[in-house]
Each structure stands twice: as structure tokens, then as C-alpha cells.
Coordinates of C-alpha atoms in Angstrom, one line a residue:
Chain K
M1 CA -9.6 -18.6 4.0
S2 CA -9.8 -17.7 0.0
T3 CA -12.3 -18.5 -1.9
V4 CA -13.0 -17.2 -5.2
Q5 CA -15.7 -14.0 -5.2
A6 CA -16.9 -11.7 -7.7
D7 CA -14.5 -8.1 -8.7
L8 CA -16.7 -5.2 -7.8
Y9 CA -13.7 -3.0 -8.3
P10 CA -12.3 -3.9 -11.2
S11 CA -8.3 -2.4 -12.1
R12 CA -5.7 -2.8 -14.2
Q13 CA -7.3 -5.0 -16.7
H14 CA -8.3 -2.8 -19.3
K15 CA -6.7 -0.9 -21.7
A16 CA -8.5 2.3 -21.2
P17 CA -9.0 4.3 -17.2
S18 CA -12.6 3.2 -15.9
W19 CA -14.6 5.2 -13.3
Q20 CA -17.4 3.8 -10.9
Q21 CA -19.2 5.0 -7.7
R22 CA -18.5 3.6 -4.6
I23 CA -21.2 0.7 -3.6
D24 CA -19.6 0.6 0.0
P25 CA -20.9 3.1 3.0
V26 CA -18.1 5.2 4.0
I27 CA -19.4 5.6 7.6
Y28 CA -20.7 1.8 8.5
R29 CA -22.2 2.4 11.9
Q30 CA -25.7 3.0 12.1
D31 CA -26.4 4.1 15.2
L32 CA -24.5 7.1 15.9
Q33 CA -25.6 7.8 20.0
D34 CA -22.4 7.8 22.5
A35 CA -19.8 9.0 18.9
P36 CA -16.2 9.2 20.0
L37 CA -16.3 11.7 17.2
T38 CA -18.3 15.0 16.7
M39 CA -21.3 15.0 14.4
E40 CA -19.5 17.6 12.2
Q41 CA -16.4 15.5 12.2
L42 CA -18.7 12.5 11.7
S43 CA -20.5 14.8 8.6
R44 CA -16.8 15.8 7.3
F45 CA -15.3 12.1 6.9
K46 CA -18.4 10.9 5.1
R47 CA -18.1 14.0 2.9
D48 CA -14.4 14.3 2.6
G49 CA -13.0 11.3 3.3
F50 CA -10.4 11.8 5.6
L51 CA -10.5 13.9 8.6
V52 CA -7.4 15.8 10.8
L53 CA -7.5 15.5 14.8
P54 CA -5.1 18.0 16.0
E55 CA -2.7 16.7 19.0
V56 CA -4.6 13.7 19.9
F57 CA -1.5 12.6 21.6
T58 CA 0.3 14.8 23.9
A59 CA 4.1 15.9 23.4
A60 CA 5.4 13.6 26.5
E61 CA 4.0 10.7 24.3
V62 CA 5.3 11.3 20.7
A63 CA 8.7 12.1 22.6
V64 CA 8.3 8.3 23.7
F65 CA 7.6 7.3 20.2
K66 CA 10.5 9.0 18.9
Q67 CA 12.5 7.6 21.5
E68 CA 11.4 4.3 20.7
L69 CA 11.9 5.2 16.5
E70 CA 15.1 6.1 16.9
R71 CA 16.1 3.1 18.9
M72 CA 14.8 0.9 16.0
S73 CA 17.0 3.0 13.4
R74 CA 19.8 1.4 15.0
D75 CA 18.6 -1.9 16.0
P76 CA 20.2 -4.4 13.7
E77 CA 17.5 -6.9 14.2
V78 CA 14.9 -4.2 12.5
L79 CA 17.6 -3.2 10.2
G80 CA 17.6 -7.0 8.7
S81 CA 14.6 -7.9 8.2
P82 CA 12.6 -8.1 5.2
A83 CA 9.7 -6.1 6.8
A84 CA 12.5 -2.8 6.7
I85 CA 12.5 -0.8 3.6
R86 CA 16.0 1.1 3.1
E87 CA 17.0 4.1 1.4
P88 CA 18.9 2.6 -1.7
D89 CA 22.0 5.0 -1.3
S90 CA 22.6 5.5 3.1
G91 CA 20.5 2.2 3.7
A92 CA 18.8 4.4 6.2
L93 CA 15.7 3.2 7.8
R94 CA 12.9 4.7 5.1
S95 CA 9.9 2.4 6.2
A96 CA 9.3 -0.5 8.8
F97 CA 6.2 -2.9 8.2
A98 CA 4.3 -4.8 10.8
I99 CA 5.5 -2.9 14.2
H100 CA 2.0 -3.9 15.8
R101 CA 4.0 -7.5 15.7
S102 CA 7.1 -7.0 16.6
N103 CA 6.9 -3.9 18.7
P104 CA 5.0 -3.9 22.3
L105 CA 5.8 -0.2 22.6
L106 CA 4.1 0.5 18.9
A107 CA 1.6 -2.5 19.3
R108 CA -0.5 -0.9 22.3
V109 CA -0.7 2.5 20.2
A110 CA -2.4 0.2 17.1
R111 CA -5.1 -0.6 20.1
D112 CA -5.4 2.5 21.4
E113 CA -8.7 4.1 21.6
R114 CA -7.7 7.2 20.2
T115 CA -6.9 5.3 17.1
A116 CA -8.6 2.1 16.7
G117 CA -11.6 3.1 18.7
L118 CA -12.7 5.8 16.2
V119 CA -12.1 3.7 13.7
R120 CA -13.8 0.4 15.1
F121 CA -17.1 2.9 15.7
L122 CA -16.7 4.2 11.7
L123 CA -16.4 0.8 10.9
G124 CA -19.6 -0.5 12.4
G125 CA -18.0 -3.5 14.8
D126 CA -15.0 -5.4 15.3
I127 CA -11.3 -4.5 13.5
Y128 CA -8.1 -5.8 13.1
V129 CA -4.8 -3.9 11.5
H130 CA -4.4 -5.2 7.9
Q131 CA -0.9 -3.4 7.8
S132 CA 1.2 -1.3 10.3
R133 CA 4.4 0.3 10.0
L134 CA 6.7 3.4 10.5
N135 CA 7.4 6.1 8.0
F136 CA 10.3 7.9 7.9
K137 CA 10.7 10.8 5.3
P138 CA 13.8 12.8 5.9
G139 CA 14.8 16.4 4.9
F140 CA 16.4 18.1 2.0
Q141 CA 15.7 14.9 0.0
G142 CA 12.1 13.8 1.1
K143 CA 11.0 11.9 -2.6
E144 CA 7.4 12.7 -3.4
F145 CA 4.8 9.6 -3.3
Y146 CA 2.3 9.9 -6.5
W147 CA -1.5 9.8 -6.0
H148 CA -3.1 6.4 -5.7
S149 CA -6.1 4.7 -3.9
D150 CA -4.7 2.4 -1.3
F151 CA -8.1 0.4 -2.0
E152 CA -6.7 0.1 -5.5
T153 CA -3.9 -2.1 -4.3
W154 CA -5.5 -3.8 -1.3
H155 CA -7.7 -5.0 -4.0
T156 CA -6.2 -6.0 -6.8
E157 CA -3.0 -7.3 -4.8
D158 CA -4.0 -8.4 -1.9
G159 CA -7.8 -9.3 -3.0
L160 CA -9.8 -6.9 -0.3
P161 CA -13.1 -7.5 -1.2
R162 CA -14.6 -3.9 -0.3
M163 CA -14.3 -0.5 1.1
R164 CA -14.6 -1.1 4.9
T165 CA -11.3 0.0 5.4
I166 CA -9.6 3.1 7.2
S167 CA -5.8 4.0 7.8
C168 CA -5.0 6.4 10.8
S169 CA -1.6 8.1 10.9
V170 CA 0.2 9.6 13.9
L171 CA 2.0 12.2 12.8
L172 CA 5.2 12.7 15.2
T173 CA 6.7 15.2 13.4
D174 CA 5.4 18.7 12.3
N175 CA 3.2 18.4 9.1
N176 CA 3.3 22.0 7.2
P177 CA 2.4 22.8 3.8
W178 CA 6.1 23.1 2.5
N179 CA 7.9 20.0 4.2
G180 CA 6.0 17.5 1.6
P181 CA 2.6 16.9 4.3
L182 CA -0.5 13.9 2.3
M183 CA -2.3 15.5 0.1
L184 CA -5.8 14.4 -0.1
I185 CA -8.3 15.2 -2.7
P186 CA -11.9 15.6 -0.4
G187 CA -14.8 13.7 -2.1
S188 CA -12.5 11.2 -4.3
H189 CA -13.2 8.2 -1.8
E190 CA -16.8 8.3 -3.6
H191 CA -15.3 7.2 -6.8
Y192 CA -13.3 4.1 -8.2
I193 CA -11.1 4.9 -11.2
G194 CA -9.9 1.7 -13.0
C195 CA -6.2 2.1 -13.6
V196 CA -4.6 1.1 -16.7
G197 CA -1.7 -1.7 -16.6
K198 CA -0.9 -5.5 -15.4
T199 CA 0.6 -6.0 -12.0
P200 CA 4.3 -6.8 -12.6
E201 CA 5.7 -9.9 -11.1
N202 CA 7.0 -8.5 -7.0
H203 CA 5.5 -5.6 -7.9
Y204 CA 5.1 -4.8 -3.5
E205 CA 8.9 -4.3 -3.8
S206 CA 9.8 -1.6 -5.8
S207 CA 6.1 -0.1 -5.0
L208 CA 7.0 0.4 -1.4
R209 CA 9.3 2.7 -2.9
R210 CA 7.6 4.7 -5.7
Q211 CA 4.6 3.2 -7.1
E212 CA 4.2 2.6 -11.3
F213 CA 1.0 0.7 -11.2
G214 CA -2.3 1.3 -9.9
I215 CA -1.8 5.1 -10.7
P216 CA -4.5 7.0 -12.0
D217 CA -5.1 8.7 -15.6
D218 CA -4.3 12.4 -15.8
D219 CA -8.0 12.7 -17.1
S220 CA -9.6 10.9 -13.7
L221 CA -7.4 13.2 -11.3
S222 CA -8.1 16.3 -12.8
K223 CA -11.9 15.8 -12.6
L224 CA -11.5 14.7 -9.0
V225 CA -9.5 17.8 -8.1
D226 CA -12.3 20.5 -10.2
Q227 CA -14.6 18.6 -7.8
G228 CA -13.0 18.6 -4.4
G229 CA -9.9 20.3 -4.5
V230 CA -6.4 19.8 -2.9
A231 CA -6.4 19.1 0.9
Q232 CA -2.9 19.4 2.7
A233 CA -2.7 17.1 6.4
T234 CA -1.1 19.6 8.0
G235 CA -0.8 19.6 12.2
K236 CA 1.5 19.9 15.0
A237 CA 3.3 16.1 16.2
G238 CA 0.5 14.1 18.0
S239 CA -2.2 14.9 16.0
I240 CA -3.9 12.3 13.5
V241 CA -4.9 11.3 10.4
L242 CA -8.0 9.2 9.6
F243 CA -8.3 8.5 5.8
D244 CA -10.9 6.1 3.7
C245 CA -9.0 3.2 1.7
N246 CA -10.5 4.9 -1.2
T247 CA -9.3 8.4 -0.9
L248 CA -7.1 9.4 -3.4
H249 CA -3.7 10.9 -1.9
G250 CA 0.2 11.3 -2.3
S251 CA 2.7 13.9 -1.4
N252 CA 5.2 16.3 -3.0
S253 CA 9.0 16.3 -2.7
N254 CA 10.7 18.0 0.8
I255 CA 13.5 20.2 0.4
T256 CA 13.1 21.7 3.7
P257 CA 15.2 20.7 6.4
S258 CA 12.5 19.5 8.4
P259 CA 12.3 15.6 7.8
R260 CA 8.7 13.9 8.7
S261 CA 8.1 10.7 10.3
N262 CA 5.0 8.9 11.8
L263 CA 3.3 5.8 12.4
F264 CA 0.5 4.6 10.2
F265 CA -2.1 1.7 11.2
V266 CA -4.7 0.1 8.5
Y267 CA -7.3 -1.1 10.2
N268 CA -9.4 -3.5 8.6
H269 CA -13.5 -4.8 9.5
V270 CA -12.9 -8.6 10.3
D271 CA -15.9 -9.7 8.0
N272 CA -13.7 -8.2 4.7
L273 CA -10.6 -10.3 5.0
P274 CA -8.6 -10.4 1.9
T275 CA -9.4 -13.3 -0.6
T276 CA -7.5 -14.6 -3.9
P277 CA -6.0 -11.2 -4.9
F278 CA -7.9 -10.0 -8.0
D279 CA -4.7 -9.9 -10.3
G280 CA -3.7 -13.3 -10.4
R281 CA -0.6 -12.9 -9.1
P282 CA 0.3 -14.8 -5.8
P283 CA -1.2 -12.7 -2.6
R284 CA 1.5 -10.3 -0.8
P285 CA 3.9 -11.0 2.5
D286 CA 2.1 -10.6 5.4
F287 CA 3.8 -8.3 6.8
V288 CA 2.5 -6.0 4.0
A289 CA -1.2 -7.3 3.8
E290 CA -2.4 -9.6 6.9
R291 CA -4.3 -12.6 5.5
G292 CA -5.6 -14.0 8.7
P293 CA -7.0 -16.0 10.7
V294 CA -7.5 -12.9 12.9
E295 CA -8.8 -11.8 16.6
P296 CA -10.7 -8.7 16.5
L297 CA -8.3 -6.0 17.9
E298 CA -8.6 -5.9 22.0
I299 CA -8.9 -1.9 22.1
G300 CA -8.8 0.0 25.4
P301 CA -7.2 3.7 26.7
Q302 CA -3.0 3.2 26.8
Q303 CA -0.8 4.5 28.6
Y304 CA 2.7 5.5 27.4
P305 CA 5.3 4.5 28.1
Chain O
M9 CA 34.2 46.0 -19.9
S10 CA 35.5 42.8 -18.3
T11 CA 38.2 44.0 -15.6
V12 CA 39.7 41.7 -13.2
Q13 CA 38.0 42.6 -9.9
A14 CA 38.9 41.1 -6.3
D15 CA 36.2 38.6 -5.2
L16 CA 34.0 39.9 -2.4
Y17 CA 31.8 36.6 -2.2
P18 CA 33.9 33.8 -2.9
S19 CA 32.3 30.2 -3.7
R20 CA 33.0 26.6 -4.8
Q21 CA 36.8 27.6 -3.9
H22 CA 37.4 25.2 -1.2
K23 CA 36.8 22.2 0.6
A24 CA 34.0 23.1 3.1
P25 CA 31.4 25.5 3.3
S26 CA 31.9 29.0 4.1
W27 CA 29.3 31.5 5.7
Q28 CA 29.8 35.3 5.8
Q29 CA 27.6 38.3 6.3
R30 CA 26.5 40.5 3.6
I31 CA 28.4 43.2 2.6
D32 CA 26.0 45.1 0.5
P33 CA 22.6 46.8 1.1
V34 CA 19.4 45.4 0.0
I35 CA 17.3 48.7 -0.2
Y36 CA 19.7 51.3 -1.8
R37 CA 17.8 54.3 -2.0
Q38 CA 18.3 56.6 0.6
D39 CA 15.7 59.2 0.4
L40 CA 12.1 56.8 1.1
Q41 CA 9.9 59.8 0.2
D42 CA 7.3 59.2 -2.4
A43 CA 8.0 55.5 -2.5
P44 CA 6.0 53.0 -5.4
L45 CA 5.7 50.7 -1.5
T46 CA 4.9 51.4 1.7
M47 CA 6.9 51.4 4.9
E48 CA 5.8 48.4 5.8
Q49 CA 6.5 46.5 2.7
L50 CA 9.9 48.4 2.8
S51 CA 10.6 47.3 6.0
R52 CA 9.8 43.4 5.1
F53 CA 11.6 43.5 2.1
K54 CA 14.6 44.8 4.0
R55 CA 14.1 42.0 7.0
D56 CA 12.3 39.0 4.6
G57 CA 14.4 39.6 1.5
F58 CA 11.5 39.2 -0.4
L59 CA 7.7 41.2 -0.9
V60 CA 4.5 39.3 -2.5
L61 CA 2.2 41.8 -3.7
P62 CA -1.1 40.3 -4.4
E63 CA -2.8 41.4 -7.7
V64 CA -0.7 43.4 -9.4
F65 CA -1.7 42.8 -12.9
T66 CA -5.5 42.3 -13.7
A67 CA -7.3 39.1 -14.6
A68 CA -7.6 40.8 -18.3
E69 CA -3.5 41.4 -18.2
V70 CA -3.1 37.7 -17.3
A71 CA -5.6 36.3 -19.8
V72 CA -3.4 38.6 -22.5
F73 CA 0.0 37.4 -21.4
K74 CA -1.4 33.7 -21.1
Q75 CA -2.4 33.9 -24.4
E76 CA 1.2 35.6 -25.8
L77 CA 2.5 32.0 -24.0
E78 CA 0.2 29.8 -25.2
R79 CA 1.3 31.1 -28.7
M80 CA 4.8 31.1 -27.8
S81 CA 4.7 27.5 -26.8
R82 CA 3.6 26.4 -30.3
D83 CA 6.4 28.8 -32.2
P84 CA 8.8 27.4 -34.2
E85 CA 10.9 29.8 -33.9
V86 CA 10.5 30.3 -30.0
L87 CA 11.2 26.4 -30.4
G88 CA 14.1 25.9 -32.1
S89 CA 15.9 28.8 -31.0
P90 CA 18.8 28.1 -27.8
A91 CA 17.3 30.4 -26.0
A92 CA 14.1 27.8 -25.4
I93 CA 15.0 24.8 -22.7
R94 CA 12.6 21.9 -23.7
E95 CA 11.4 19.0 -21.4
P96 CA 14.0 16.4 -21.9
D97 CA 11.1 13.7 -23.1
S98 CA 8.0 15.6 -24.4
G99 CA 10.0 18.0 -26.2
A100 CA 7.5 20.7 -24.3
L101 CA 8.5 24.3 -23.8
R102 CA 10.0 24.7 -20.2
S103 CA 11.4 28.1 -20.5
A104 CA 12.2 30.3 -22.6
F105 CA 15.1 33.3 -22.1
A106 CA 15.8 36.9 -23.1
I107 CA 11.8 37.4 -23.8
H108 CA 12.4 41.0 -22.8
R109 CA 14.4 41.0 -26.7
S110 CA 12.6 38.4 -28.2
N111 CA 9.0 39.5 -27.6
P112 CA 7.4 43.2 -27.8
L113 CA 4.7 42.0 -25.8
L114 CA 6.4 40.7 -22.9
A115 CA 9.6 43.3 -22.9
R116 CA 6.8 46.1 -22.1
V117 CA 5.7 44.3 -18.7
A118 CA 9.8 44.0 -18.5
R119 CA 9.5 47.8 -18.3
D120 CA 6.0 48.4 -16.6
E121 CA 6.3 50.5 -13.7
R122 CA 4.3 48.3 -11.7
T123 CA 7.6 45.4 -12.1
A124 CA 11.1 47.9 -13.2
G125 CA 9.5 51.0 -11.2
L126 CA 9.4 49.4 -8.0
V127 CA 13.2 47.7 -8.3
R128 CA 14.5 51.0 -9.7
F129 CA 13.4 53.0 -6.3
L130 CA 15.2 49.9 -4.5
L131 CA 18.3 49.7 -6.0
G132 CA 18.3 53.6 -6.3
G133 CA 19.0 54.1 -9.5
D134 CA 19.1 53.1 -13.6
I135 CA 18.6 49.3 -14.0
Y136 CA 18.6 46.9 -17.0
V137 CA 17.1 44.0 -17.1
H138 CA 20.2 41.1 -16.3
Q139 CA 17.9 37.9 -17.5
S140 CA 14.3 37.0 -18.3
R141 CA 12.1 34.4 -19.0
L142 CA 9.0 32.8 -18.7
N143 CA 8.6 29.2 -16.9
F144 CA 6.1 26.5 -17.1
K145 CA 6.1 24.2 -14.5
P146 CA 3.7 21.3 -15.8
G147 CA 0.9 19.9 -13.5
F148 CA 1.5 15.9 -12.3
Q149 CA 4.8 16.1 -13.0
G150 CA 6.4 19.6 -12.0
K151 CA 9.9 18.4 -10.9
E152 CA 11.2 19.7 -7.5
F153 CA 13.8 22.6 -8.2
Y154 CA 16.9 22.8 -5.1
W155 CA 17.4 25.4 -2.5
H156 CA 19.7 28.2 -4.1
S157 CA 21.1 31.9 -4.0
D158 CA 20.9 33.1 -7.6
F159 CA 23.7 35.7 -6.8
E160 CA 25.9 33.1 -6.0
T161 CA 25.3 31.5 -9.5
W162 CA 25.4 34.8 -11.2
H163 CA 28.7 35.8 -9.3
T164 CA 30.8 32.7 -9.4
E165 CA 29.3 32.2 -13.0
D166 CA 28.7 35.2 -15.2
G167 CA 30.9 37.9 -12.6
L168 CA 28.4 39.6 -11.4
P169 CA 30.4 41.6 -9.0
R170 CA 27.9 42.5 -5.9
M171 CA 24.4 42.2 -4.9
R172 CA 22.1 45.2 -6.1
T173 CA 20.2 42.6 -8.2
I174 CA 16.4 41.9 -8.0
S175 CA 13.7 39.6 -9.3
C176 CA 10.6 40.1 -10.0
S177 CA 8.1 37.3 -10.7
V178 CA 4.6 37.9 -12.4
L179 CA 2.5 34.6 -11.6
L180 CA 0.1 33.9 -14.1
T181 CA -1.4 30.9 -12.2
D182 CA -2.7 30.7 -8.8
N183 CA 0.1 29.6 -6.6
N184 CA -1.0 27.5 -3.8
P185 CA 0.8 25.7 -1.0
W186 CA 0.3 22.6 -2.5
N187 CA 1.0 23.0 -6.0
G188 CA 5.0 23.3 -5.8
P189 CA 5.1 27.5 -5.2
L190 CA 8.5 29.2 -4.9
M191 CA 9.5 28.7 -1.3
L192 CA 11.8 30.9 0.4
I193 CA 14.2 31.3 3.7
P194 CA 13.4 34.7 5.0
G195 CA 16.7 36.3 6.0
S196 CA 18.9 34.4 4.0
H197 CA 19.9 37.6 1.9
E198 CA 22.0 38.5 4.8
H199 CA 24.3 36.1 4.6
Y200 CA 26.7 34.2 1.9
I201 CA 27.2 30.6 1.7
G202 CA 30.3 29.8 -0.1
C203 CA 29.2 26.5 -2.1
V204 CA 31.5 23.2 -2.4
G205 CA 32.9 22.0 -5.8
K206 CA 34.2 23.5 -8.5
T207 CA 31.9 24.6 -11.5
P208 CA 32.1 22.2 -14.5
E209 CA 32.5 23.0 -17.9
N210 CA 28.8 23.8 -20.0
H211 CA 27.6 23.9 -16.4
Y212 CA 24.7 26.1 -17.2
E213 CA 23.0 23.8 -19.9
S214 CA 22.2 21.2 -17.5
S215 CA 21.9 23.7 -14.5
L216 CA 18.7 25.4 -16.0
R217 CA 17.2 22.1 -15.9
R218 CA 18.4 20.8 -12.4
Q219 CA 21.3 22.4 -9.9
E220 CA 24.3 20.2 -9.2
F221 CA 26.8 23.2 -8.1
G222 CA 26.3 26.1 -6.3
I223 CA 24.1 24.3 -3.3
P224 CA 24.6 25.4 -0.1
D225 CA 25.3 22.7 2.7
D226 CA 22.7 21.1 5.0
D227 CA 24.1 22.5 7.7
S228 CA 24.1 25.9 6.5
L229 CA 20.5 25.3 5.4
S230 CA 19.3 24.2 8.4
K231 CA 20.8 27.0 11.0
L232 CA 19.1 29.5 8.3
V233 CA 15.6 27.7 8.3
D234 CA 16.0 27.5 12.1
Q235 CA 16.8 31.3 12.4
G236 CA 14.0 32.5 9.5
G237 CA 11.6 29.6 8.5
V238 CA 10.4 28.8 5.6
A239 CA 7.8 30.9 3.2
Q240 CA 5.3 30.0 0.9
A241 CA 5.3 32.9 -2.2
T242 CA 1.5 31.7 -2.3
G243 CA -0.8 34.3 -4.1
K244 CA -3.1 34.7 -7.0
A245 CA -2.6 35.1 -10.8
G246 CA -1.5 38.7 -11.7
S247 CA 0.6 38.8 -8.0
I248 CA 4.3 39.9 -8.0
V249 CA 6.9 38.2 -5.9
L250 CA 10.2 40.6 -5.6
F251 CA 13.0 38.6 -4.1
D252 CA 16.9 40.1 -3.7
C253 CA 19.6 38.3 -5.8
N254 CA 21.0 36.4 -2.4
T255 CA 17.9 35.1 -0.9
L256 CA 17.8 31.3 -0.5
H257 CA 14.9 30.2 -2.6
G258 CA 13.8 26.9 -4.4
S259 CA 10.4 24.3 -4.8
N260 CA 9.4 21.1 -4.2
S261 CA 7.6 18.8 -6.7
N262 CA 4.0 19.2 -7.9
I263 CA 2.2 16.0 -8.6
T264 CA -1.4 18.2 -8.6
P265 CA -3.0 18.3 -12.0
S266 CA -2.3 22.3 -11.5
P267 CA 0.5 23.7 -13.5
R268 CA 2.2 26.9 -12.5
S269 CA 3.7 29.5 -15.2
N270 CA 5.5 32.3 -14.7
L271 CA 6.9 35.7 -16.0
F272 CA 10.6 36.1 -14.6
F273 CA 12.6 39.3 -14.8
V274 CA 16.0 39.9 -12.8
Y275 CA 16.8 43.5 -12.9
N276 CA 20.2 44.7 -12.2
H277 CA 22.0 48.2 -11.5
V278 CA 23.5 49.7 -14.5
D279 CA 26.7 50.3 -12.0
N280 CA 27.4 46.5 -11.5
L281 CA 27.8 45.0 -14.8
P282 CA 29.1 41.7 -14.9
T283 CA 33.3 41.6 -15.3
T284 CA 35.1 38.1 -15.9
P285 CA 33.5 35.1 -13.5
F286 CA 35.1 34.1 -10.4
D287 CA 35.1 30.4 -11.5
G288 CA 37.8 30.9 -14.3
R289 CA 35.2 29.6 -16.6
P290 CA 33.9 31.8 -19.8
P291 CA 31.1 33.7 -19.4
R292 CA 27.8 31.8 -20.0
P293 CA 25.6 33.0 -22.7
D294 CA 23.9 36.4 -23.2
F295 CA 20.6 35.2 -23.0
V296 CA 21.2 34.0 -19.5
A297 CA 23.0 36.8 -18.2
E298 CA 23.4 40.1 -20.4
R299 CA 27.2 41.4 -20.4
G300 CA 26.8 44.7 -21.6
P301 CA 27.1 47.5 -23.0
V302 CA 23.7 48.7 -21.8
E303 CA 21.2 51.3 -21.6
P304 CA 18.8 52.2 -18.4
L305 CA 15.6 50.6 -18.8
E306 CA 13.0 53.3 -20.0
I307 CA 10.3 52.5 -17.3
G308 CA 6.3 53.9 -17.5
P309 CA 3.1 52.9 -17.3
Q310 CA 2.2 50.2 -19.5
Q311 CA -1.5 48.9 -21.1
Y312 CA -1.5 45.2 -22.7
P313 CA -2.4 44.4 -25.3

């Protein structure tokens, strides 16, 4: 399963940041007939590296998901799991990983044709869930999350060889410009920034709270923002955000009373299974990065509850 | 100059937050003939407690101001002054107070009919500068500033008796929804939230970096945002933001590369001079809060440089 493979996207290996062009496609599907997205949406995804689709899930469906989240935030089994990330002070649930395995209802969202169906099309074939989680970002004290490329981490720490991975965020609260929404740098997915600083041991435990390695340098960020600007992924609850694994993203803090929560599914093509991590560290746990063997996801229409 | 006066807006005196209606006018001027603002602008200011006026200063004027700020950020006299607030780590200039006294060019901005002229009209008579400063909010690492009413601090720590004070911020960089712009709660100026927690000694030294006292409680904030929402004061460089002393405001962090800088003038009516601080602490220094005697500001048209 894990074989030695050439490192096509080196990072955290040199004292100065590096910059290279992406060598992988953004949309793998060749035949665009019968696409579940319009031509305009497809070309925006290709150009920007992300796409916001407004109100894909109905208010009634969102209510079902939120009720389940509410229940999970009080469930001792969820709170006690190693896959749960809790607030240092209050102990409140901030993230729960591997929800596609542990939660039957949310596992169906992971297989929904409105989420996975779109990604299977974009990635041109069978996919599986590389990572899933639910996120709570509280109001008043919501912390910022600094710019990063998920692929930089998944490649370096998990050994994910190529850029053939797409994230799908299902917004469960309204995301407004002022309550710390996801921000993305359009076009940044076409470049790969090699970062400075070697991964420390057990980095993942702290990095899920606050990333300190795999951080792009100021000059690269400025150049990319000069080219593409900054976009905020705003939308009503029920909207989804699809973004390429290499699109730089982050979020500012949130002092407003409005919390944000979302479901987050990372889909990877079955031919792109993780190999040995490129930073020489032991692989991260399965609940953060699925290492296989995997079955292709059985995608179809779903109904909730 | 300082006489004992009834505390009409108590705060930091009780164990539970309090909530009272504003007892002062928002616009003091009775005769609205010959107003330097339209009726629509006047009624928005009265209703919301703030007003953004786009591109009041030209790009050429903004360039003159920015050049002066650039010079000041390298001037040893400015950097060494007690009126300068510097970044803990880098030592970079973050704020410089009392610029209307120390800097002849910026003193003219303080007397400009496009800033002070509007406020003199709104406050219905002669005004002076209670506080002035320039602010740099850097890109990448711009910190959040939590919700507060300036009046709560000026009343409690400076002894400013009544709400007859208006701030004018001159934007020197573009303020976008994503780079941590000023946020305000429309309508919040009509209510006064008495805060919990007694002012500690020398509070002002830390409070200019991060406010920890005079912070409204979560329930009051939620109620006010439910009523009025959250507004972001966005605009191109050269725009100005006028806001009432009691309008709740704050800002999220800024991880984008775009810094923000502004000039900030607080105008107070000459009949509303600070009296003895209501928290029993010694008054804050003059560069943070002018205590008089004062001369009415000589307001007129200005040209730059």
C-alpha cells in the first residue's frame, strides 16, 4: 500500500520558500456532457479553484443536520473520542473527525449526489472520503485560521501524491462577510508554494487548532493576492463550497455573535491513495487521513432524515 | 475645571451588566437649514449612529497623508514619544496619539471643514479635539479589536459627562469586507450597556492594545445585533466614517496582505469637557484625553500639502 514515490511537490525541506507550477489537472473529467454543473460553473471552478453553490440543501435538511450536531455536542461518546477536538478552556466541541464513519446520518451526506456526485464528476472517476469532519466556529471568540493549502499538508504529512482531491463544505449557518467566513485566493491552486520549516513530531495534534508549519511566506501570498484578490465564500445555510485541495484559504476571527458551523468532506480519487509521508514522519491517524484500502463511494440521491 | 458631577451613565460598578436608554440627543443642531449633509445622510446618522461618506479626500490628498505617515513611522522623535504605541515584537509604529498637536499637516486635517465642519454641525456648536491618532493595522497579522462603546471608556476613565462627542475616521487605505474593516452595530448608540469589572490601575496602557474592561456582555451584544445587524464600514481610501461616541464597534483580525491605516479625530463639544473620572482612578494622560482648557477649533477649507 505504501511504496516509495518521487516527491513532485516538495515542501518543508529548504530554508527558502519555493514556487512551482501545478502539474496536475484541476478538472479531470474529459467528457463534459451530462455534467451536474453548468459550463460557466465548470470554468469558474477551473479558473478560481473553488465554487460556491447557493442553497443546495433545503432549510428543512439543514435543520435535521443541525439537530444532529446539537445532539453530538452533548454525546459523551463523541466528546471522549480521539477524533474530537475540543476548546482548550470550555471543553466545548470544536471539530469531530471521521463523521462519515461514526455517524450514519452524516455518512449519507458524504454519499449524496449533491456533494460527492459533483466531485466524482470533477475528479473523473471513483472517489472515497479522505477526511471528514464537522466544525463549530463560535461567535464572539471565533479564532482566525491562517492561510494554507490543504494539499501542502496532505502531501507532506500524509503522503498524498497528486492534486486529485476536492473538499466540499456544507454550510449549516449563514456565512456573512463579517462573521469570519472562509476566504480563498482565486487562482492560487495553479501554483504550489513550498514552505519553510520541518514538521515537528505529533504536529497534527496542534495543527488542527492552529497551523504553524506549512505556512506560505508573505511574499508569495502578496503576489498571489495581487494576481487573484481575496474572495469570501459567503452564502445562506445549505449552500456548499467546493474547493480544490491546493487553493489557498483561511479565515479571519469572528467577534460577532453569529457562530458558524459546517460539514466538511474531502474526496480523493481512488488512484491517488496516500503513500509514505514525504516529511519522513509517521503517518497521521486514520481519522485525519484515510490510508486505505478503500472502496469507491456509492453515490446516490439521499433523503433526510 | 473638574467638578463633582452626577454619573448619568454608570458602568464598571455592579456585578451584573445594566442596560439603559440614551438620554442625550444624537444630532444637537436644531436648525437643519444649510446642512453640510443631505437630509437622507442626517437621518441615517441619527438612526444608525454612523455614516460612511465615500471619497471625501482625493487620491492626491491621501497620497500626501500617507507620505507623512511613512515619514513618521521612521521618525525617532515620534517613535520615542509616550504618545506612540508600538508593536510588542517588531517595535513598529501601530498608533501615534495627539497628532493634531504634534503634526502641523495632520492638525490641518483636524480643522478641515470636510471633517470638523460636519461634526460641528451635528453637535450644534463649537468643538475641540478630545483625542486624535493615526492607526496602522498591518496585513497578515492584524489583530482583532473587541466590541466596545468609546463613550463607556471616555465617560468612566476620562469623566466625559454626556454623549456629545463624534469620531471621524479618515481611511487612508481601501477598507474591504475581508481585511478587518471597522464593524458597527447600527442603532446601538441609542442604548448604554453598563459593563462589569472595575478598571484596574494604568488600564489605558494595555487597553490601547487590547481592551479587557468596559466590554459589553454577550447577551446585550446578541440583543443589539438581533435588532440592528452588523455593518462593515468599507470604502476606498479617502472616504470618511463619522460615528457617534456610543455606537458599539470593533473589528475582526486581518490575515490578508492588505494593511489598513487611518487618521482618527474625536471631536467633543466645548460644553462637555471631562470632569473627574467616574471610576475613581486618576485621569488618563492628555494625549489620550484632552482635559482643557480648550479653544474652539478654527474650522475652514484646507489644502494639502
